[in-house]
Amino acid sequence: MSTNGMLKGSLQTIILKLLHENEKMYGYEITRKVKEITRGEISLTEGALYPSLHKMEAEGILSTTTEMVDNRVRKYYFLTPQGHEQVENKVSEAKSFIESLELLLNLKPRIS
Amino acid sequence: MKLTVQQKREIKEIVAASAINENAFNEMYDHILSDLEQRPEAVQPERDKIQQMVFSEFSEMVNTDAEVKNYHRLNNILGLIMFAAALCIYWCTMEPTVSFWDCGEFISASWKMEVGHQPGAPLFLMLSKVFGLMSLGNAARIAYWTNFGASVSSAAAIMFLFWTITLIGRKIMGGQKLKRVAPAIFAAGIIGSLSFAVSDTFWFSAVESEVYALSVLFTAVTFWLILKWERSGSDRYLVLIAYLTGLSIGVHLLSLLTIPSLSLVVYYSKTKKVSVGGILKAFISGCILVALVQFGIIQYLVLAAAKTDLLFVNTFGLPFCSGAVAFVLLAGIAIAWGIRYAVRIRHYYLHLGLICLSFLLLGFSSYFMIIIRANAKPAINLSNPDTPFSLYSYLSRSNYLEAPLFYGNTFDARVTGENTGANTYRRGEKKYEVSGQISRPEYDRNMLFPRIYSQRQGHADYYRNWLGLGEEESPSFSDNIKFFTSWQMGFMYWRYFFWNFAGRQNDLQGFGSPVEGNWITGIKPLDSVRLGNQWALPPSVTANAAYNRFFAFPLILGLAGLFWLYRRDKNKALTLLCLFFFTGLAIILYLNQDPLQPRERDYAYVGSFYVFAIFIGFGVLLVRDLLVKIVPRIPSQAGLFGAFLICLAAVPFLMGSQGWNDHDRSGKYTARDWARNYLNSCAPNAILFTNADNDTYPLWYIQEVEKFRTDVRVVCIQFLSDDSYIDALKKQLNKSAPLPISMRHDQYADGVRDYMPYVDYKIQDSVELKDILSVLTSPNQNDMVEMSDGSYANFLPTRKFKMSVDKDQLIRTHTVSANEKASLTSSMEWNFDKQYATKADMAMFDILVTNNWKRPVYFATSVSSDTYLGLDDYLYLEGYAYRLIPFNKAADGKDKSQRTHSDVMYSNVINKFDYGSFKQTHCLDPESRRIALTSWDFNNNLVANLINEGKPVKAARVMKKSLKDLPEKNYTIQDTLARLATIQNLYALNQTSQANNEAQETCKFITGELNYISIQPEEKRRSFISDIRLGLYVMNTMSKLAAAYSQQAVSTGIKKEMDSLGLLM
């Protein structure tokens, strides 16, 4: 399934939601998780994931810590208090959008 | 799958090569490894695929090869554009021929591979020669092309400045994507390098043949290389730096001053944790390194060679220089052995150090040119460094008075004794002979860190005046420090610094007056705090081409840049400040200058201005940051572009447009033409005695390079105490026959007859000069006096000299025409007015006696009064030089400059002199102005004398030519004195309306100056007292003159102006 175009707008929401549920995650873990949940239907590209993470980090929605794992540095992302506040907004925004989308795409005219 | 160590390392390399920063690297590396570890065993990671993935999927976190390549290409192209732009500016404003000061010496010495003044600049001379060859045999263009060499060096320095700024910028902003920060980096580079290109001091040296252009290039390249070293980590750069350092010694020692900052760069890049102690240690080792090169290598190595030579020559009886050659060979072998040893014990730093040392020595070897050429005895062979001993004293600048640095006397100290040190040696027939001892006087009043030590004429008064000390008051240590901070640092460094980056008042040499050579901003309220009223400035400021107002924009931008840099990279900022200090204030500390310097010295500190231009470059980025903050929602690139345009207009463009007129030397031939006129003042085969820089060097140039009037022998009295100089005078030089000197070499050898005191033998009558000469050169102890150290020295038994004159001889030799015979005296008598005779005096006596009028003898006009041996009454102006003629002494009380040999001078002025260059020149420098004024003085005297001698037609012709060609602009009140004589002559010649015009113009100028003085507060006005007196005197005299020639209107007009001033005064 080609999802890149559609994902673009909701990438942030997905990341926020995942972090909301998992406390802290590193980049590769996020891509794995998305694949896992969607059973491989959606795969995040690195080219889209990291710029989005860095942007949210710069905006103060995310923060990071590093840990040494297997002789290399691993960077974990987690939500800041500000991030936590935003999650619900974002998720409900996305939900209402999907509902609207469904309405539009269902092709069952309400007034008929 | 599990990755092997080898695989991991490969991936690490790929990722690290392009990651923009450590964070990005860690994230990518972790991601890629995690991904691979999740994959099934069978898939092998491929190098290409990983590389491709890094470039495409992580493009935000890496600089791709293409992006890096693009950056480099653009960086190179922009650097070359900066080079071209700077070269364009310099080529357009370059002096097309010889300039004043040392340029004439340098051009001559380079063209003929001669030996210039201490401590020499062999590499500069050799490179200048290469540029000179571009004249393709056209002697008139040689100076043009050597000047072009300075322009090319300067433009190249600008290019390296650009690259230095971009290297620093890249290091600081490298954590982001190069593509994104490149515009900011380049903007900084362009603003910084263009600003420096049009800065006052650097521009000045870029358009004439001086060493400073090339010296800055060496500084620029060396500093750039250490940054390259820092970036690449390859120690080959250090070897190249060592080689360039060695080479730079052959240009100017200033380039050594980069070393402490290099040592800081090395420290910062090698240390794991920066500490204050570490910084200090690095700084001090840098200083030690400078001292090692400056003293250890440049001086003591040569001294060691000299001592070896002494052993070989005097003890083993081998030929001269054999010991030095052996020493050089031995040193070479020792270094080679050392390098092999280092390799054997695998000591990397010893190996590197020795390789650097050998390259440094290789660069330093340019000094072989000096010793080789000194042995060829060329026409210019100052100090004759033809043996290792004389080369040592040449390198250690023994001819210059040494300023005490740490402990020394005060200006009011008295000499209590003498400290004698090491022997000095001269080259004898077959052996070295002791010529004397180095001796230093001891004083009764000394202090630490002495800054007010000079006992030269006028200096004590200057110190007292500057420090506000009374006549008998002794200076305290705090006075000493006050002079150091206010004069040495404030007046002789910061003033120059601000000239470059805040603004400059005018090109008059500053000695402390509020209207001469100060720095200004152009912001009147600000300047008025230091300099008094700025709202009614006099014409000597506003009409001066060097009245350049930058409103301190460059200064502010530079400080902004320093602030920006310091916040991002303290280490780099500190390194640059270190370089700034060493190439500026450290020189002030080292030079310990005494007052009343003959010229402005800004050129010595140009290295520190270079560093400041780096700061100016980064100032753009602070302006951008501010713009982005102030202007809402401005995109960052637009902010940068805006900042770039603002800075471009406010700094380099402003500096360039303000500075253009006073730096534009295109079409300026005043120095060359003056040299021609000077020599054309002399009859064929003349002997011309001159003294020092501006009287001598242009003459050397015109004779040595352009082969003009080489029949005239220029004898520079400054060098006449040097035995080798006298040797050279005894030889043919170009078309000039050997000079008539009767002394043998042993009579004037180094250390012999340096100083002959006057001992009054109560001789009533004047003594023939030839008898004086025999007494002075006598080998008998009976003709000597015992000196305080027990040695015997020749002496002057009288100061009343005479020379009997054979009148027919004077006519035979065409010294005078036959109809002047009646005016000749039969015996020329005069008083020698010094307390002692020097070797130079003795040589002049010899020339006068032995010549016996066969060759015409001339003296320069603008030299100190003791140059004339007391012969003033027998000197007659024939143009720019006085001719010695034994006419009967006139009792008219006239100064020698007012006595003209009128018919000869008339013919010289009308037929031989070309003044055309004055009017062709866009901007007359102070030296050209001085010459223009002198020309007016002399010609006015000639006109007045011609009128008195009843030759009004000739007088009118001289006046016409002068008015047509000589500039009349007044730059100072002093200049108006020359106008006075012009006005008087014009009235006398019945050119009344012209005279009236001149008088009114002059009156207007003086009124402008005096009006300004009159609005000064009382206490400031006092410093103008001589100007006030002079101005009023000139006005008063003009008014009287006009009245005497019945020009009542003009006379009363001037009177009225005076009265209105009088009320204000």
Tab-separated table of N, CA, C and O in Angstrom, chain A residues 26-29 31-32 45-51 53-54 57 66 69-75 77, chain B residues 2 8 12 23 26-39 53 56-61:
chain	number	residue	atom	x	y	z
A	26	TYR	N	13.329	4.902	20.602
A	26	TYR	CA	14.334	5.434	19.685
A	26	TYR	C	13.826	5.273	18.257
A	26	TYR	O	12.833	4.558	18.006
A	27	GLY	N	14.491	5.959	17.339
A	27	GLY	CA	13.977	6.089	15.975
A	27	GLY	C	13.606	4.769	15.322
A	27	GLY	O	12.478	4.581	14.850
A	28	TYR	N	14.556	3.849	15.358
A	28	TYR	CA	14.303	2.588	14.666
A	28	TYR	C	13.128	1.853	15.287
A	28	TYR	O	12.306	1.251	14.600
A	29	GLU	N	13.016	1.955	16.610
A	29	GLU	CA	11.942	1.300	17.340
A	29	GLU	C	10.581	1.796	16.856
A	29	GLU	O	9.627	1.030	16.720
A	31	THR	N	9.794	2.987	13.877
A	31	THR	CA	9.454	2.404	12.562
A	31	THR	C	9.001	0.954	12.723
A	31	THR	O	8.056	0.499	12.072
A	32	ARG	N	9.682	0.214	13.612
A	32	ARG	CA	9.307	-1.192	13.848
A	32	ARG	C	7.868	-1.282	14.375
A	32	ARG	O	7.063	-2.081	13.912
A	45	THR	N	9.330	5.954	6.496
A	45	THR	CA	10.691	6.062	5.952
A	45	THR	C	11.518	6.910	6.910
A	45	THR	O	11.008	7.805	7.590
A	46	GLU	N	12.823	6.611	6.915
A	46	GLU	CA	13.733	7.379	7.753
A	46	GLU	C	13.736	8.840	7.324
A	46	GLU	O	13.825	9.744	8.156
A	47	GLY	N	13.644	9.021	6.024
A	47	GLY	CA	13.683	10.379	5.482
A	47	GLY	C	12.554	11.250	5.991
A	47	GLY	O	12.656	12.469	5.989
A	48	ALA	N	11.449	10.621	6.385
A	48	ALA	CA	10.330	11.407	6.908
A	48	ALA	C	10.358	11.441	8.434
A	48	ALA	O	10.090	12.459	9.050
A	49	LEU	N	10.729	10.303	9.039
A	49	LEU	CA	10.666	10.168	10.492
A	49	LEU	C	11.599	11.148	11.219
A	49	LEU	O	11.174	11.909	12.083
A	50	TYR	N	12.887	11.121	10.828
A	50	TYR	CA	13.853	11.888	11.618
A	50	TYR	C	13.645	13.404	11.543
A	50	TYR	O	13.665	14.078	12.580
A	51	PRO	N	13.414	13.939	10.324
A	51	PRO	CA	13.156	15.392	10.306
A	51	PRO	C	11.977	15.757	11.196
A	51	PRO	O	11.999	16.785	11.885
A	53	LEU	N	10.921	14.118	13.931
A	53	LEU	CA	11.377	14.038	15.322
A	53	LEU	C	12.191	15.282	15.706
A	53	LEU	O	11.983	15.872	16.764
A	54	HIS	N	13.121	15.657	14.822
A	54	HIS	CA	13.996	16.799	15.129
A	54	HIS	C	13.198	18.085	15.230
A	54	HIS	O	13.489	18.948	16.052
A	57	GLU	N	11.430	18.117	18.441
A	57	GLU	CA	12.407	18.330	19.512
A	57	GLU	C	12.747	19.825	19.618
A	57	GLU	O	12.782	20.403	20.708
A	66	THR	N	20.202	9.962	26.022
A	66	THR	CA	20.998	8.957	25.300
A	66	THR	C	21.445	7.875	26.264
A	66	THR	O	21.614	8.113	27.463
A	69	VAL	N	24.216	1.528	24.199
A	69	VAL	CA	23.676	0.198	23.970
A	69	VAL	C	24.599	-0.532	23.015
A	69	VAL	O	24.879	-0.027	21.923
A	70	ASP	N	25.135	-1.653	23.461
A	70	ASP	CA	25.955	-2.453	22.565
A	70	ASP	C	27.082	-1.617	21.943
A	70	ASP	O	27.283	-1.634	20.732
A	71	ASN	N	27.720	-0.846	22.789
A	71	ASN	CA	28.853	-0.047	22.319
A	71	ASN	C	28.501	1.086	21.373
A	71	ASN	O	29.339	1.565	20.629
A	72	ARG	N	27.252	1.466	21.301
A	72	ARG	CA	26.933	2.636	20.496
A	72	ARG	C	25.913	3.491	21.233
A	72	ARG	O	25.231	3.017	22.136
A	73	VAL	N	25.855	4.746	20.801
A	73	VAL	CA	24.962	5.677	21.475
A	73	VAL	C	23.568	5.539	20.889
A	73	VAL	O	23.396	5.499	19.679
A	74	ARG	N	22.593	5.394	21.779
A	74	ARG	CA	21.209	5.321	21.279
A	74	ARG	C	20.448	6.509	21.836
A	74	ARG	O	20.523	6.810	23.031
A	75	LYS	N	19.730	7.159	20.953
A	75	LYS	CA	19.012	8.381	21.361
A	75	LYS	C	17.531	8.066	21.518
A	75	LYS	O	16.886	7.587	20.572
A	77	TYR	N	13.629	9.244	22.470
A	77	TYR	CA	12.748	10.426	22.482
A	77	TYR	C	11.640	10.194	23.497
A	77	TYR	O	11.144	9.067	23.641
B	2	LYS	N	24.183	-11.199	13.186
B	2	LYS	CA	25.184	-10.535	14.015
B	2	LYS	C	26.245	-9.944	13.101
B	2	LYS	O	26.744	-10.612	12.191
B	8	LYS	N	31.017	-3.507	11.216
B	8	LYS	CA	30.607	-2.331	11.976
B	8	LYS	C	31.524	-1.144	11.681
B	8	LYS	O	31.076	-0.010	11.528
B	12	LYS	N	30.524	2.429	10.178
B	12	LYS	CA	30.857	3.625	10.957
B	12	LYS	C	31.562	4.663	10.069
B	12	LYS	O	31.239	5.851	10.078
B	23	ASN	N	25.600	14.059	16.876
B	23	ASN	CA	24.246	13.597	17.121
B	23	ASN	C	23.684	12.842	15.941
B	23	ASN	O	23.143	11.744	16.074
B	26	ASN	N	25.391	9.500	15.544
B	26	ASN	CA	24.931	8.481	16.498
B	26	ASN	C	23.583	7.914	16.100
B	26	ASN	O	23.357	6.695	16.121
B	27	GLU	N	22.710	8.800	15.726
B	27	GLU	CA	21.351	8.372	15.404
B	27	GLU	C	21.322	7.469	14.160
B	27	GLU	O	20.672	6.428	14.154
B	28	MET	N	22.077	7.917	13.162
B	28	MET	CA	22.112	7.136	11.921
B	28	MET	C	22.762	5.773	12.151
B	28	MET	O	22.284	4.745	11.693
B	29	TYR	N	23.854	5.807	12.843
B	29	TYR	CA	24.633	4.581	13.073
B	29	TYR	C	23.790	3.575	13.842
B	29	TYR	O	23.679	2.400	13.467
B	30	ASP	N	23.135	4.061	14.874
B	30	ASP	CA	22.276	3.194	15.679
B	30	ASP	C	21.142	2.631	14.827
B	30	ASP	O	20.824	1.435	14.873
B	31	HIS	N	20.548	3.492	14.028
B	31	HIS	CA	19.426	3.075	13.195
B	31	HIS	C	19.842	1.989	12.209
B	31	HIS	O	19.204	0.938	12.098
B	32	ILE	N	20.932	2.230	11.532
B	32	ILE	CA	21.364	1.286	10.493
B	32	ILE	C	21.749	-0.060	11.113
B	32	ILE	O	21.369	-1.119	10.627
B	33	LEU	N	22.478	-0.017	12.230
B	33	LEU	CA	22.868	-1.269	12.869
B	33	LEU	C	21.640	-2.021	13.383
B	33	LEU	O	21.495	-3.235	13.176
B	34	SER	N	20.718	-1.269	14.044
B	34	SER	CA	19.520	-1.923	14.557
B	34	SER	C	18.764	-2.607	13.426
B	34	SER	O	18.279	-3.733	13.564
B	35	ASP	N	18.684	-1.894	12.321
B	35	ASP	CA	17.983	-2.437	11.156
B	35	ASP	C	18.641	-3.707	10.665
B	35	ASP	O	17.994	-4.735	10.474
B	36	LEU	N	19.961	-3.664	10.514
B	36	LEU	CA	20.667	-4.826	9.993
B	36	LEU	C	20.564	-6.013	10.948
B	36	LEU	O	20.437	-7.160	10.537
B	37	GLU	N	20.629	-5.710	12.235
B	37	GLU	CA	20.586	-6.794	13.216
B	37	GLU	C	19.242	-7.516	13.194
B	37	GLU	O	19.143	-8.677	13.568
B	38	GLN	N	18.196	-6.792	12.776
B	38	GLN	CA	16.867	-7.405	12.710
B	38	GLN	C	16.701	-8.292	11.486
B	38	GLN	O	15.765	-9.064	11.393
B	39	ARG	N	17.569	-8.119	10.530
B	39	ARG	CA	17.379	-8.847	9.267
B	39	ARG	C	17.889	-10.268	9.365
B	39	ARG	O	18.704	-10.573	10.236
B	53	MET	N	21.784	4.730	0.967
B	53	MET	CA	20.728	4.928	1.949
B	53	MET	C	21.021	6.169	2.802
B	53	MET	O	20.141	6.986	3.066
B	56	SER	N	20.272	9.206	0.675
B	56	SER	CA	18.893	9.494	0.284
B	56	SER	C	17.948	9.557	1.485
B	56	SER	O	17.197	10.503	1.645
B	57	GLU	N	18.034	8.554	2.356
B	57	GLU	CA	17.062	8.498	3.455
B	57	GLU	C	17.404	9.472	4.589
B	57	GLU	O	16.536	9.976	5.272
B	58	PHE	N	18.712	9.704	4.786
B	58	PHE	CA	19.106	10.597	5.886
B	58	PHE	C	19.610	11.943	5.369
B	58	PHE	O	20.455	12.575	5.986
B	59	SER	N	19.088	12.373	4.232
B	59	SER	CA	19.694	13.528	3.575
B	59	SER	C	19.701	14.763	4.476
B	59	SER	O	20.533	15.648	4.318
B	60	GLU	N	18.774	14.803	5.425
B	60	GLU	CA	18.741	15.963	6.314
B	60	GLU	C	19.871	15.940	7.344
B	60	GLU	O	20.139	16.943	7.991
B	61	MET	N	20.459	14.770	7.516
B	61	MET	CA	21.467	14.646	8.563
B	61	MET	C	22.886	14.519	8.024
B	61	MET	O	23.833	14.357	8.792
